[in-house]
């Protein structure tokens, strides 16, 4: 009897210890940020560079009302318990409003609520808009050893619901912070508007789709402003660089600013995307013209939908003539 009691007590103690250990494990943060043992705080300068030039992206490039430009940047430093946006998942109401209209109020509320509920957010940062497709903007951000992830969004203007950004980039590498990281950015579709072109009217996607990356062949539709079927991959439309600020540099302006005006020309020369001419379908054949009892001619025409650029395939003939027998001859 005493042996049975001892065995029962031993099992009870082991079970209690197991439940305690599992409970502690469940309380730990999930994801790569759980192993960050770097110093508690680090500051970074974040520099966003727009590379959306007419040379790199000649198809339907917006020149006016409004011209190509970038919205302000809205970002957050956080733990793995929070996600601003994710590829192949549904965009939140806040991300939808930002991607479609550049309105940040709902997204800010979502970030604040996440920070209040589960302390998953360390800080919010923003950078000014860029009034052209090429140019730079910058700001500073602070990460924490328990919040080493960085996410942000920048809206492509004009567009239906397209944006660029980063989802949960970890700046911590074990026991130290990364000194510098630079990432090429490509366009994403928020999945909330079904427009194909930069200037498409508002046409809500019902039901809502997930966030997807826009490529040179997807969406696979000639009307798509990023449709370049001869390319294997789109050139980067933007780039972001984050540089760790040393303690003796705090308070100094961020690097890489105030570039000379000709910097846009340098950006334009990086990628030259050839654009082939696009023409409409042939019209119906016109009336047969000519003298009765002799061979006449009739003509059909087509028109240019898209002018070629950057040594793309030139436009073919826009009219075609063939022989015919005149009708209604007396």
mmCIF file of N, CA and C in Angstrom, residues 37 42 54 60 62 100 103-104 107-108 126 142 147 152 162-163 172-173 177 180 198 250 256 263 281 287 296:
data_model
loop_
_atom_site.group_PDB
_atom_site.id
_atom_site.type_symbol
_atom_site.label_atom_id
_atom_site.label_comp_id
_atom_site.label_asym_id
_atom_site.label_seq_id
_atom_site.Cartn_x
_atom_site.Cartn_y
_atom_site.Cartn_z
ATOM 1 N N UNK A 37 19.316 38.076 -28.115
ATOM 2 C CA UNK A 37 20.024 38.388 -26.861
ATOM 3 C C UNK A 37 20.920 39.619 -27.033
ATOM 4 N N UNK A 42 18.137 49.414 -29.987
ATOM 5 C CA UNK A 42 18.996 49.830 -31.095
ATOM 6 C C UNK A 42 18.204 50.790 -31.967
ATOM 7 N N UNK A 54 10.136 55.960 -65.797
ATOM 8 C CA UNK A 54 9.506 55.633 -67.072
ATOM 9 C C UNK A 54 10.391 54.709 -67.902
ATOM 10 N N UNK A 60 2.172 52.373 -69.648
ATOM 11 C CA UNK A 60 1.139 53.185 -68.992
ATOM 12 C C UNK A 60 1.707 54.037 -67.852
ATOM 13 N N UNK A 62 2.375 56.755 -65.398
ATOM 14 C CA UNK A 62 1.547 57.943 -65.126
ATOM 15 C C UNK A 62 2.362 59.233 -65.203
ATOM 16 N N UNK A 100 -5.542 51.612 -50.805
ATOM 17 C CA UNK A 100 -6.469 52.170 -51.790
ATOM 18 C C UNK A 100 -6.460 53.699 -51.808
ATOM 19 N N UNK A 103 -5.068 56.492 -46.677
ATOM 20 C CA UNK A 103 -5.583 56.926 -45.380
ATOM 21 C C UNK A 103 -5.033 56.016 -44.277
ATOM 22 N N UNK A 104 -4.388 56.612 -43.272
ATOM 23 C CA UNK A 104 -3.657 55.835 -42.273
ATOM 24 C C UNK A 104 -4.393 55.692 -40.947
ATOM 25 N N UNK A 107 -5.450 52.051 -39.845
ATOM 26 C CA UNK A 107 -4.254 51.233 -39.633
ATOM 27 C C UNK A 107 -3.552 51.638 -38.345
ATOM 28 N N UNK A 108 -3.490 52.923 -38.060
ATOM 29 C CA UNK A 108 -2.897 53.390 -36.802
ATOM 30 C C UNK A 108 -3.667 52.846 -35.607
ATOM 31 N N UNK A 126 7.195 56.920 -39.279
ATOM 32 C CA UNK A 126 6.671 57.364 -40.573
ATOM 33 C C UNK A 126 7.711 58.233 -41.257
ATOM 34 N N UNK A 142 13.280 52.650 -33.800
ATOM 35 C CA UNK A 142 13.929 52.011 -32.652
ATOM 36 C C UNK A 142 13.383 50.602 -32.481
ATOM 37 N N UNK A 147 11.233 43.140 -29.363
ATOM 38 C CA UNK A 147 10.474 43.634 -30.512
ATOM 39 C C UNK A 147 11.448 43.973 -31.645
ATOM 40 N N UNK A 152 6.518 47.690 -42.739
ATOM 41 C CA UNK A 152 6.031 48.991 -43.199
ATOM 42 C C UNK A 152 5.301 48.829 -44.521
ATOM 43 N N UNK A 162 -2.322 49.056 -54.843
ATOM 44 C CA UNK A 162 -0.976 48.494 -54.926
ATOM 45 C C UNK A 162 -0.040 49.217 -53.963
ATOM 46 N N UNK A 163 0.912 48.445 -53.423
ATOM 47 C CA UNK A 163 1.842 49.007 -52.436
ATOM 48 C C UNK A 163 3.150 48.228 -52.462
ATOM 49 N N UNK A 172 17.615 41.501 -35.612
ATOM 50 C CA UNK A 172 18.468 40.901 -34.585
ATOM 51 C C UNK A 172 19.038 39.584 -35.088
ATOM 52 N N UNK A 173 20.341 39.426 -34.930
ATOM 53 C CA UNK A 173 21.005 38.167 -35.269
ATOM 54 C C UNK A 173 21.652 37.590 -34.018
ATOM 55 N N UNK A 177 22.861 43.211 -33.227
ATOM 56 C CA UNK A 177 21.973 43.816 -34.220
ATOM 57 C C UNK A 177 22.697 43.917 -35.561
ATOM 58 N N UNK A 180 23.759 46.817 -41.189
ATOM 59 C CA UNK A 180 23.109 47.421 -42.361
ATOM 60 C C UNK A 180 22.412 46.331 -43.168
ATOM 61 N N UNK A 198 -2.820 51.606 -63.537
ATOM 62 C CA UNK A 198 -2.542 52.617 -62.522
ATOM 63 C C UNK A 198 -3.733 53.540 -62.300
ATOM 64 N N UNK A 250 23.998 59.606 -32.680
ATOM 65 C CA UNK A 250 22.625 59.976 -32.363
ATOM 66 C C UNK A 250 22.435 61.474 -32.479
ATOM 67 N N UNK A 256 22.772 59.349 -46.786
ATOM 68 C CA UNK A 256 22.234 59.182 -48.134
ATOM 69 C C UNK A 256 21.172 60.219 -48.505
ATOM 70 N N UNK A 263 20.626 62.505 -59.698
ATOM 71 C CA UNK A 263 20.520 61.140 -59.182
ATOM 72 C C UNK A 263 19.373 60.393 -59.851
ATOM 73 N N UNK A 281 -7.229 45.135 -82.702
ATOM 74 C CA UNK A 281 -7.660 44.170 -83.718
ATOM 75 C C UNK A 281 -7.984 44.920 -85.012
ATOM 76 N N UNK A 287 -15.902 49.248 -97.752
ATOM 77 C CA UNK A 287 -16.588 49.016 -99.024
ATOM 78 C C UNK A 287 -15.577 48.810 -100.149
ATOM 79 N N UNK A 296 -11.576 45.814 -107.878
ATOM 80 C CA UNK A 296 -11.464 46.998 -107.027
ATOM 81 C C UNK A 296 -10.598 46.720 -105.807
#
